[in-house]
Short mmCIF file of C-alpha atoms in Angstrom, two decimals:
data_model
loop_
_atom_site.label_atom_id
_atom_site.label_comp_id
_atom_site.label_asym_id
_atom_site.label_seq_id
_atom_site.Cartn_x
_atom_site.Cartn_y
_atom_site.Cartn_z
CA UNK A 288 15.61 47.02 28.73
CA UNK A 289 15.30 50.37 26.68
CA UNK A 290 12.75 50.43 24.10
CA UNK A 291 13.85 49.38 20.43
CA UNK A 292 12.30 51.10 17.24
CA UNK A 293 11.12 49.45 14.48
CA UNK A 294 13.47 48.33 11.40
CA UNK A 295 11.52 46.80 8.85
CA UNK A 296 15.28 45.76 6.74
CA UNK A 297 18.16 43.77 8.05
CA UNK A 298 20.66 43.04 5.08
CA UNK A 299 20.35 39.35 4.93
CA UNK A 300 23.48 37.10 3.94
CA UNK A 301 21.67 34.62 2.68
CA UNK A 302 21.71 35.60 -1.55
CA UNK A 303 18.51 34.16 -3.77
CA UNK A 304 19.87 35.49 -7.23
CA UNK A 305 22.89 34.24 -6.55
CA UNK A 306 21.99 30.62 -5.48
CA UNK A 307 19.28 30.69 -8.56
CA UNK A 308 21.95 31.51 -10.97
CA UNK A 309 22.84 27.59 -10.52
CA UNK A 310 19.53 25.89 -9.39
CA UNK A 311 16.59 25.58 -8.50
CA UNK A 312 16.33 25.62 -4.76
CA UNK A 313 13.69 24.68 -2.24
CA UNK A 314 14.23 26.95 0.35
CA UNK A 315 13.46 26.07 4.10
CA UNK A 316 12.72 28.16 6.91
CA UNK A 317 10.76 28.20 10.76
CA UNK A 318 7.74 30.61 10.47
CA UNK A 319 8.51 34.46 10.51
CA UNK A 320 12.36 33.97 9.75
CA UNK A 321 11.56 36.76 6.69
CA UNK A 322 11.57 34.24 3.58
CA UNK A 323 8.65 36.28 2.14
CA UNK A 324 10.50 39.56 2.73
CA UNK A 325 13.59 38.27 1.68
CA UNK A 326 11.93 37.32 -2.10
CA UNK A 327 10.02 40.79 -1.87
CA UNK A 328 13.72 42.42 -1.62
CA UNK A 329 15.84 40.58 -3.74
CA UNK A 330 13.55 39.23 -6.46
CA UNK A 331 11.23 42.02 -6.57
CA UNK A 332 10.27 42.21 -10.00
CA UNK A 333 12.58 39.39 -11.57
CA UNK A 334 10.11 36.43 -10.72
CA UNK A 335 6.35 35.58 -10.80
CA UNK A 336 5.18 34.77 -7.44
CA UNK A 337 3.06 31.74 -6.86
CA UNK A 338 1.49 32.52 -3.37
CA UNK A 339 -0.26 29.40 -1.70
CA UNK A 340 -1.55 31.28 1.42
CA UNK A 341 -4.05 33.02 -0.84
CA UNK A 342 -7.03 31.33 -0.92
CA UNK A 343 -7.86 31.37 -4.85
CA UNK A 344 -4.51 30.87 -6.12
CA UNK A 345 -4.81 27.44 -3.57
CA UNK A 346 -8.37 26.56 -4.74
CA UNK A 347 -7.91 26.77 -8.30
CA UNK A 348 -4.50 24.58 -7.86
CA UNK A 349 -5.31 22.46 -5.91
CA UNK A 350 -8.17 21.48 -8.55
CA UNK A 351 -6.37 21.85 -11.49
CA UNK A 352 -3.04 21.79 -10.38
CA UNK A 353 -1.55 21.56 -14.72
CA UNK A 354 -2.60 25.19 -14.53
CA UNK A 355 0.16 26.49 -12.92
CA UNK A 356 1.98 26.15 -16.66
CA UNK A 357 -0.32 29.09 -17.43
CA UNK A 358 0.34 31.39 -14.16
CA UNK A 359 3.86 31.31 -15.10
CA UNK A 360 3.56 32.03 -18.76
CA UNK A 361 1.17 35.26 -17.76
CA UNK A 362 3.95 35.92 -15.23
CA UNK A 363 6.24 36.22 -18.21
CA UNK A 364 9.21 35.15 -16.19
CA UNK A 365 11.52 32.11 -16.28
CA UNK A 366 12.23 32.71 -12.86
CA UNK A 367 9.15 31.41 -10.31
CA UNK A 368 8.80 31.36 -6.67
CA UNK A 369 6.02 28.86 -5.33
CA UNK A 370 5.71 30.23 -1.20
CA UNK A 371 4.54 27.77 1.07
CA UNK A 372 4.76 24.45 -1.59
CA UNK A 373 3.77 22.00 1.50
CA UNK A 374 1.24 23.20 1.17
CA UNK A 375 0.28 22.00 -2.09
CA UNK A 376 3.14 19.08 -2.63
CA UNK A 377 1.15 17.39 -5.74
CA UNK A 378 2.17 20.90 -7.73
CA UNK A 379 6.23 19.19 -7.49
CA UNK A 380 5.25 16.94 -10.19
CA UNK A 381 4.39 19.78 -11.86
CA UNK A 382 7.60 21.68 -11.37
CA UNK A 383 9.42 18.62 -12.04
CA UNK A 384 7.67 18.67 -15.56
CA UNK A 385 8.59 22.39 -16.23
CA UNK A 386 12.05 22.63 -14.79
CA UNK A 387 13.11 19.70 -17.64
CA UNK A 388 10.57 21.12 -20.62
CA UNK A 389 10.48 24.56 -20.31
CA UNK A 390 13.69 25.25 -18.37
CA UNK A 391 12.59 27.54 -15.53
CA UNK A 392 14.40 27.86 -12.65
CA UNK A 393 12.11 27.82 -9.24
CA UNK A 394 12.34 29.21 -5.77
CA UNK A 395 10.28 26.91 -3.71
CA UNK A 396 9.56 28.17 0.10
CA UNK A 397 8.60 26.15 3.03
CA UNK A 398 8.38 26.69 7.08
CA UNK A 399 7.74 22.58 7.53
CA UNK A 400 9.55 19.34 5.52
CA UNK A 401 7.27 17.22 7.33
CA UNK A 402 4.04 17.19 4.48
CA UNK A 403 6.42 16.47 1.94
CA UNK A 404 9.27 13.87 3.50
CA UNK A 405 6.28 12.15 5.03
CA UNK A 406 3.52 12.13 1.76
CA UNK A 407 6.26 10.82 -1.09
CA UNK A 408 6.43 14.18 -2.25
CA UNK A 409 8.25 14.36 -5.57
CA UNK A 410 11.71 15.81 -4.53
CA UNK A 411 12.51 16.68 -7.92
CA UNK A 412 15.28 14.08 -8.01
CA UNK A 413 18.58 16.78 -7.33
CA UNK A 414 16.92 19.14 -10.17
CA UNK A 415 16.56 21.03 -6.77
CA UNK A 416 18.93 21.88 -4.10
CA UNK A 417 18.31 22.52 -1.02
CA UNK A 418 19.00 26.22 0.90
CA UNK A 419 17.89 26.91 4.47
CA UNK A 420 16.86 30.65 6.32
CA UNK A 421 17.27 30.78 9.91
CA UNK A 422 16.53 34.04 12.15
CA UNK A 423 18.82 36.92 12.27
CA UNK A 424 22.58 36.58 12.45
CA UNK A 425 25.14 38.72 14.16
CA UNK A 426 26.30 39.83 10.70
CA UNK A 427 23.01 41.03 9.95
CA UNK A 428 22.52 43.17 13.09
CA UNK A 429 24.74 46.09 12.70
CA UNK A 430 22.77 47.43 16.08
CA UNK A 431 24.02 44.40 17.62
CA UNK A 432 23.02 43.64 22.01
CA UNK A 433 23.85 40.41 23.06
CA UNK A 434 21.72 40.21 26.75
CA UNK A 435 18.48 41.38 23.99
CA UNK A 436 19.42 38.06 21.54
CA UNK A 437 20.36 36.21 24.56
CA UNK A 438 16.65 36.57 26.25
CA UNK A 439 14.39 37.32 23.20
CA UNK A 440 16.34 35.40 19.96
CA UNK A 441 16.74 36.71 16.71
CA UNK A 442 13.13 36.36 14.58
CA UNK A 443 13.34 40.15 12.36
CA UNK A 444 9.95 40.93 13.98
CA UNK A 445 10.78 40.07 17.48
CA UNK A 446 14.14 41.25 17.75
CA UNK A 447 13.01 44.37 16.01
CA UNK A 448 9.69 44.93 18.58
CA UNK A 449 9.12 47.17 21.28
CA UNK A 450 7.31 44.23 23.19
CA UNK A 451 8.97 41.96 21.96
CA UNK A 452 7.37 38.57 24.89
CA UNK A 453 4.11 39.59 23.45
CA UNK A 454 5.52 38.93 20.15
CA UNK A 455 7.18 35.50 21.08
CA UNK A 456 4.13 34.64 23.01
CA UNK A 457 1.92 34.94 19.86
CA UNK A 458 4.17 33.19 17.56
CA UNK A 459 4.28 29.89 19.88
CA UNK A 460 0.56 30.25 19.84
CA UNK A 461 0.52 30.17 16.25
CA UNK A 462 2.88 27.15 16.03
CA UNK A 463 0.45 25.10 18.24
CA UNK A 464 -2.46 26.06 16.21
CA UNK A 465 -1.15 26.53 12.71
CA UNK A 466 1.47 24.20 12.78
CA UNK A 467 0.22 21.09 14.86
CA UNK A 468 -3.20 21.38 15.43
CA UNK A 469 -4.48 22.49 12.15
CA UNK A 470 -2.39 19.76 10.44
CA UNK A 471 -3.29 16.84 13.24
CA UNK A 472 0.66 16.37 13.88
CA UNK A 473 -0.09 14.98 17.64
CA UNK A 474 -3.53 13.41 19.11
CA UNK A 475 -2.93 15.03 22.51
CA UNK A 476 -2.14 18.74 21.87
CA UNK A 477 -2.11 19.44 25.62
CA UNK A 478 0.21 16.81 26.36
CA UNK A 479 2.83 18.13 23.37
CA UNK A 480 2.48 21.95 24.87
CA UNK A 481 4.00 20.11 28.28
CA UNK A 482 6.33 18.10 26.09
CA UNK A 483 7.10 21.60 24.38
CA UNK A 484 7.87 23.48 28.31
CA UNK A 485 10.23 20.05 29.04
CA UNK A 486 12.18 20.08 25.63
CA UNK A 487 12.96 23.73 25.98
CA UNK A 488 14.75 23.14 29.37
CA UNK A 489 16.62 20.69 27.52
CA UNK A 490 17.86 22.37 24.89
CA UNK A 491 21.99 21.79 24.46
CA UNK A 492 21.65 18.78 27.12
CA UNK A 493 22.33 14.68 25.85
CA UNK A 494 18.44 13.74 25.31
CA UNK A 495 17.45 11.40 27.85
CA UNK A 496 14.02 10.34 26.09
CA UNK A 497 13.31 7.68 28.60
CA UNK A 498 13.15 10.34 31.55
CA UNK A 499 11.29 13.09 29.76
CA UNK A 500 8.71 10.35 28.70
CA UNK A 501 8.29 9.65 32.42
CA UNK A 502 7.83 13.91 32.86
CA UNK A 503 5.03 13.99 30.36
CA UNK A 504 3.50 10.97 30.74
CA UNK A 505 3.82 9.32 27.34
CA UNK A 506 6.01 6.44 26.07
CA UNK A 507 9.84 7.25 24.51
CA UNK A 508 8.37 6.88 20.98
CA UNK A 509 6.44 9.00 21.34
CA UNK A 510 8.85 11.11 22.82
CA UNK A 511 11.17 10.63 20.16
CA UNK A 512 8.42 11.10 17.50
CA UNK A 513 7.72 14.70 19.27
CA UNK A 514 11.27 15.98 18.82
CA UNK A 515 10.86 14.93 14.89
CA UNK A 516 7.60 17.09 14.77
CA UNK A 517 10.61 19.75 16.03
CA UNK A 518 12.85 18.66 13.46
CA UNK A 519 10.68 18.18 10.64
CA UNK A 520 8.81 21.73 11.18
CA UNK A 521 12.11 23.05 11.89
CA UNK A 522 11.55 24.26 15.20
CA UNK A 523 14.18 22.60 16.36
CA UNK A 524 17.69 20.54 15.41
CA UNK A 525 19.80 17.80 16.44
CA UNK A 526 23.62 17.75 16.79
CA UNK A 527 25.00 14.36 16.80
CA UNK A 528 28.10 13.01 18.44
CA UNK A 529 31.45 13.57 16.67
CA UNK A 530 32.77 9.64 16.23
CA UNK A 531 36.53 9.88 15.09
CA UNK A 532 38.07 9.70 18.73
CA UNK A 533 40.22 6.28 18.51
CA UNK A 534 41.06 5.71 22.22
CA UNK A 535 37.65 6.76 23.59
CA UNK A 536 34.44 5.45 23.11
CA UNK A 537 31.87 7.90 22.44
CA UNK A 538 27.86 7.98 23.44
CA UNK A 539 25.78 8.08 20.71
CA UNK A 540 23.55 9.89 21.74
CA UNK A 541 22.29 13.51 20.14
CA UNK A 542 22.01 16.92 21.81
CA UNK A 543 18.43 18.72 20.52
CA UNK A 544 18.33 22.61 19.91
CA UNK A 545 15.86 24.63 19.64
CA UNK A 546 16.26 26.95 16.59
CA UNK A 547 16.10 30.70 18.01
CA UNK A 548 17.10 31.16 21.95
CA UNK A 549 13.62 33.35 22.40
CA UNK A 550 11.46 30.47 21.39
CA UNK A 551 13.19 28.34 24.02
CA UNK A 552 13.28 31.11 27.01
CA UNK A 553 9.35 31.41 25.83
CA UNK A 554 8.74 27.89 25.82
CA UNK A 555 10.81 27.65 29.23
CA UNK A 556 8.83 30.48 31.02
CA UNK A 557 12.20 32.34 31.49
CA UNK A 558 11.46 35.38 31.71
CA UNK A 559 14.97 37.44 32.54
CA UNK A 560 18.19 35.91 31.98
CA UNK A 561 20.41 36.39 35.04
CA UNK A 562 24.01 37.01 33.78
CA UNK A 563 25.68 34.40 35.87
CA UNK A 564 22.64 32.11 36.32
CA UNK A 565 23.33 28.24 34.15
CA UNK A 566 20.57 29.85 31.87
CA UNK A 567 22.33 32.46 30.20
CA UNK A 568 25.50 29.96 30.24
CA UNK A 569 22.73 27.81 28.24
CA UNK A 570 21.76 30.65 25.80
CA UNK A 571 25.04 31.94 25.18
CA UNK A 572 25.53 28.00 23.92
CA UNK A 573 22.64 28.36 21.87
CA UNK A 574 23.99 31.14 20.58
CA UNK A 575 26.34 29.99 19.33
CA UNK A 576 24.87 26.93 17.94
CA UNK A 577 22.89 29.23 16.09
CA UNK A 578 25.41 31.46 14.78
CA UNK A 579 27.56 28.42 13.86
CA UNK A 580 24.67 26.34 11.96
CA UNK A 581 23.79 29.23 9.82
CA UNK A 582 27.30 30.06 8.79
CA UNK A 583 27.86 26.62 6.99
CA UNK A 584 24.59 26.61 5.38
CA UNK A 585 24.77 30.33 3.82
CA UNK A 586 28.58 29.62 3.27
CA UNK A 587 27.69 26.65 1.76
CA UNK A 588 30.16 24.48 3.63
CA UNK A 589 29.57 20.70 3.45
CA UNK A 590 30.62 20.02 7.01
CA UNK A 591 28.97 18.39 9.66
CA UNK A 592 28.42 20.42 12.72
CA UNK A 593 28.44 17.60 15.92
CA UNK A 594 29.75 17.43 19.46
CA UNK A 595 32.42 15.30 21.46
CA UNK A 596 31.30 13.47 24.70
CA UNK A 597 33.01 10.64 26.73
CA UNK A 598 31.74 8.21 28.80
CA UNK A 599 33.30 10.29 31.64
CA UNK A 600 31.58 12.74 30.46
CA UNK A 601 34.07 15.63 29.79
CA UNK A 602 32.42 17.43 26.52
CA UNK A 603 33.60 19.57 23.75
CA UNK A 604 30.39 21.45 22.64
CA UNK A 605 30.88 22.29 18.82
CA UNK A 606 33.04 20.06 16.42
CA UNK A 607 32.82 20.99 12.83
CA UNK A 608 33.68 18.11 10.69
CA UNK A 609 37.82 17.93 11.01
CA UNK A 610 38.18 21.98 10.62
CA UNK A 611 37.86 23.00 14.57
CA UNK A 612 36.29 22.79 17.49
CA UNK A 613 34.19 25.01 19.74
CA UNK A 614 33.73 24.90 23.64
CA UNK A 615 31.92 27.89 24.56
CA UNK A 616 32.07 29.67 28.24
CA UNK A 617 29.65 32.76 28.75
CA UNK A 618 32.55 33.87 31.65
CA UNK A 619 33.77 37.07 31.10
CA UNK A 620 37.32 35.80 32.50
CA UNK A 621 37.98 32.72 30.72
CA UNK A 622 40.78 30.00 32.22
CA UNK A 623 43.22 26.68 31.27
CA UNK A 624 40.08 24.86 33.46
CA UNK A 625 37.70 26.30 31.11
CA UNK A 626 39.93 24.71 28.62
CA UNK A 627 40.29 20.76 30.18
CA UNK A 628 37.56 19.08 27.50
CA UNK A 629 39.41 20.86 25.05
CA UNK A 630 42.41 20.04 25.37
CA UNK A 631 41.87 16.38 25.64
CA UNK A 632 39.99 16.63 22.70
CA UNK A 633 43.46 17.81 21.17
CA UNK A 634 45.07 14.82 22.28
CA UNK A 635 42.88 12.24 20.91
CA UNK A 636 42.69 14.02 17.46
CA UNK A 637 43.95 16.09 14.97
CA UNK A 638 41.51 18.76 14.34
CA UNK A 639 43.93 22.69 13.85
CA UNK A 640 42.00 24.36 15.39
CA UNK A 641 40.42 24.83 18.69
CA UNK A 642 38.77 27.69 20.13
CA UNK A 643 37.49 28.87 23.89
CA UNK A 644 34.87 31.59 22.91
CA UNK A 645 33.76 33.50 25.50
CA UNK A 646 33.71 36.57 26.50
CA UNK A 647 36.56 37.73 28.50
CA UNK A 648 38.07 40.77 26.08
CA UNK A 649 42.10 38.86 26.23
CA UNK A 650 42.99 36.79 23.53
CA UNK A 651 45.54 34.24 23.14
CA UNK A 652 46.99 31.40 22.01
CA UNK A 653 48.13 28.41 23.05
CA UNK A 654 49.49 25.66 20.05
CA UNK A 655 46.27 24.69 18.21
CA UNK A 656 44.31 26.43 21.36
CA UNK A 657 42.78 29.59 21.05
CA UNK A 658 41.42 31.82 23.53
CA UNK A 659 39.11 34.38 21.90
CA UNK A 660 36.33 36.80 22.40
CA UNK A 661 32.56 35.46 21.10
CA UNK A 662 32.52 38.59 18.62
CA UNK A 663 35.52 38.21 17.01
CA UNK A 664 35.39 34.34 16.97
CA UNK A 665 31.93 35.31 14.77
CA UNK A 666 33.43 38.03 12.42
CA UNK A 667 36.18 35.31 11.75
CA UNK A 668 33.49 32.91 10.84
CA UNK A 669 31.10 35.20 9.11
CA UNK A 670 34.16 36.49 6.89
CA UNK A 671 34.90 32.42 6.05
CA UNK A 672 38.27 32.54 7.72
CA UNK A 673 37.67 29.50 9.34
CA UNK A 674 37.05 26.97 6.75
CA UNK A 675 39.70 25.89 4.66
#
């Protein structure tokens, strides 16, 4: 794979002023998905900067934390961006307190949920919303190469590295140490890097948690209590079954993701992606997952994003709340076989639109079916043609 040079800038969708102009947000992201680059950019000058990752900014918090009322009014700004606020989740009471007496609007950053959904942080009560980053998007990647995504994902500094396994390798790394063993997530840190390598080979499959308990060697809970680490230090996301089907029964069970498709070939061990190997059929999913999960949260579309799954097991891979559906081939020659889950789908519901993405070059249309290459199925959906 040739060699890529460095580009520090990607134009990111996602649009701080613009969501501040309404709110205050918290804003969510995994580790190295750019948040602090992303404030650098777009806020610049316009906010004071509350940084918890340096040590005497934390310190003198963390002991007094009714002194970040006078950081902000040396900042001079009614605009304020607290990075990192798990890490610190006392100073919401705080914010709370200034957002309602002195009316500033805050930008507060996270890469993990879990410190404050599991301390009783102080959510703010809806004075804050809630906006999520995720690693680069095909919109965002006007150098756009699919097979590089596919096997290394889409973190800026990976996707944008000569070497870019060495990158992914220290990142997990960092995740163990940072993320799990400095905070004591799991007692058995061995045992979740094993749990980590299974998980990542079953990323897009119907979680089976009593089987991959038996493969690690720890009981379901704490199987299931592993995949909410994922979740909670958003690593990782699950997709729930779609339930509107009246004349089949669904499983209700959930599919798990993990959030960038080089995380989970590093976590897997995969090394190359062969093109017509079920891994790259896997990643291309993922993919699209991917691309599809951070279109509704930067477009701000209140829809659920599930799957469809009978008992007999035909599947439709991507149903977003009653807008359309999504079964995704990675053929480059799609046909009406590829199409079967699909089009029962279609008779058991009444969802417009349905879409085969792959990537055979041939488009067409069949009723509500649609045949249609993966890159313009994702200009479609980054331009917001597809939600009504």
């Amino acid at each position: 794979m040739a060699a890529y040079k460095l580009r520090m800038r990607y134009a990111r969708t996602l649009n701080l002023l613009q969501l501040l102009d309404k709110k205050s947000f918290f804003l969510f992201g995994p580790r190295s998905t750019g948040k602090t680059s992303l404030i650098e950019e777009q806020l610049g000058e316009k906010a004071t900067i509350v940084d918890l990752l340096n040590a005497d900014t934390f310190i003198r918090l963390t002991n007094r934390p009714s002194e970040l009322e006078q950081i902000i009014e040396a900042g001079g700004q009614k605009l304020v961006v607290i990075d990192e606020v798990q890490k610190l989740p006392v100073l919401l009471d705080e914010v709370h307190r200034l957002i309602e007496k002195k009316k500033i609007c805050f930008l507060l950053t996270g890469s993990s949920a879990r410190k404050l959904k599991h301390g009783g942080a102080n959510m703010l009560g809806g004075r804050a919303w809630e906006a999520r980053l995720f690693p680069l998007v095909t919109k965002e990647i006007t150098d756009f190469d699919l097979d590089r995504y596919l096997q290394f994902g889409g973190l800026p500094q990976v996707y944008t590295s000569a070497l870019p396994s060495e990158e992914l390798n220290a990142y997990v790394n960092v995740y163990l140490k940072e993320e799990i063993q400095a905070e004591g997530l799991v007692r058995d840190v061995g045992r979740f890097t094993k749990f980590l390598h299974l998980a990542s080979l079953s990323t897009g499959e119907v979680l089976n948690f009593s089987k991959l308990a038996s493969d690690v060697g720890s009981a379901p809970s704490t199987v299931i209590e592993h995949f909410r680490i994922l979740e909670d230090t958003l690593i990782g996301f699950f997709i729930e079954p779609w339930g509107r089907s009246k004349k089949r029964k669904e499983i209700s069970t959930a599919k798990f993701y993990l959030f960038d498709t080089g995380v989970t070939n590093t976590l897997a061990r995969v090394k190359h992606l062969e093109r017509n190997s079920n891994l790259y059929g896997r990643a291309f999913e993922q993919f699209i997952a991917m691309e599809l999960r951070a279109a509704l949260s930067y477009h701000r579309v209140p829809e659920e994003l599930t799957f469809w799954r009978t008992y007999e097991k035909h599947e439709v891979d991507f149903v977003i709340g009653e807008q359309f559906a999504v079964e995704v081939k990675a053929t480059v020659k799609s046909s009406d076989r590829d199409a079967k889950s699909l089009r029962l789908f279609a008779d058991e519901t009444s969802v417009p639109r349905l879409y085969l993405v792959s990537q055979d070059p041939i488009e067409r249309v069949d009723g509500r079916l649609h045949f249609i290459h993966f890159e313009k199925f994702l200009k479609n959906l980054w331009d917001g043609k597809l939600f009504s």
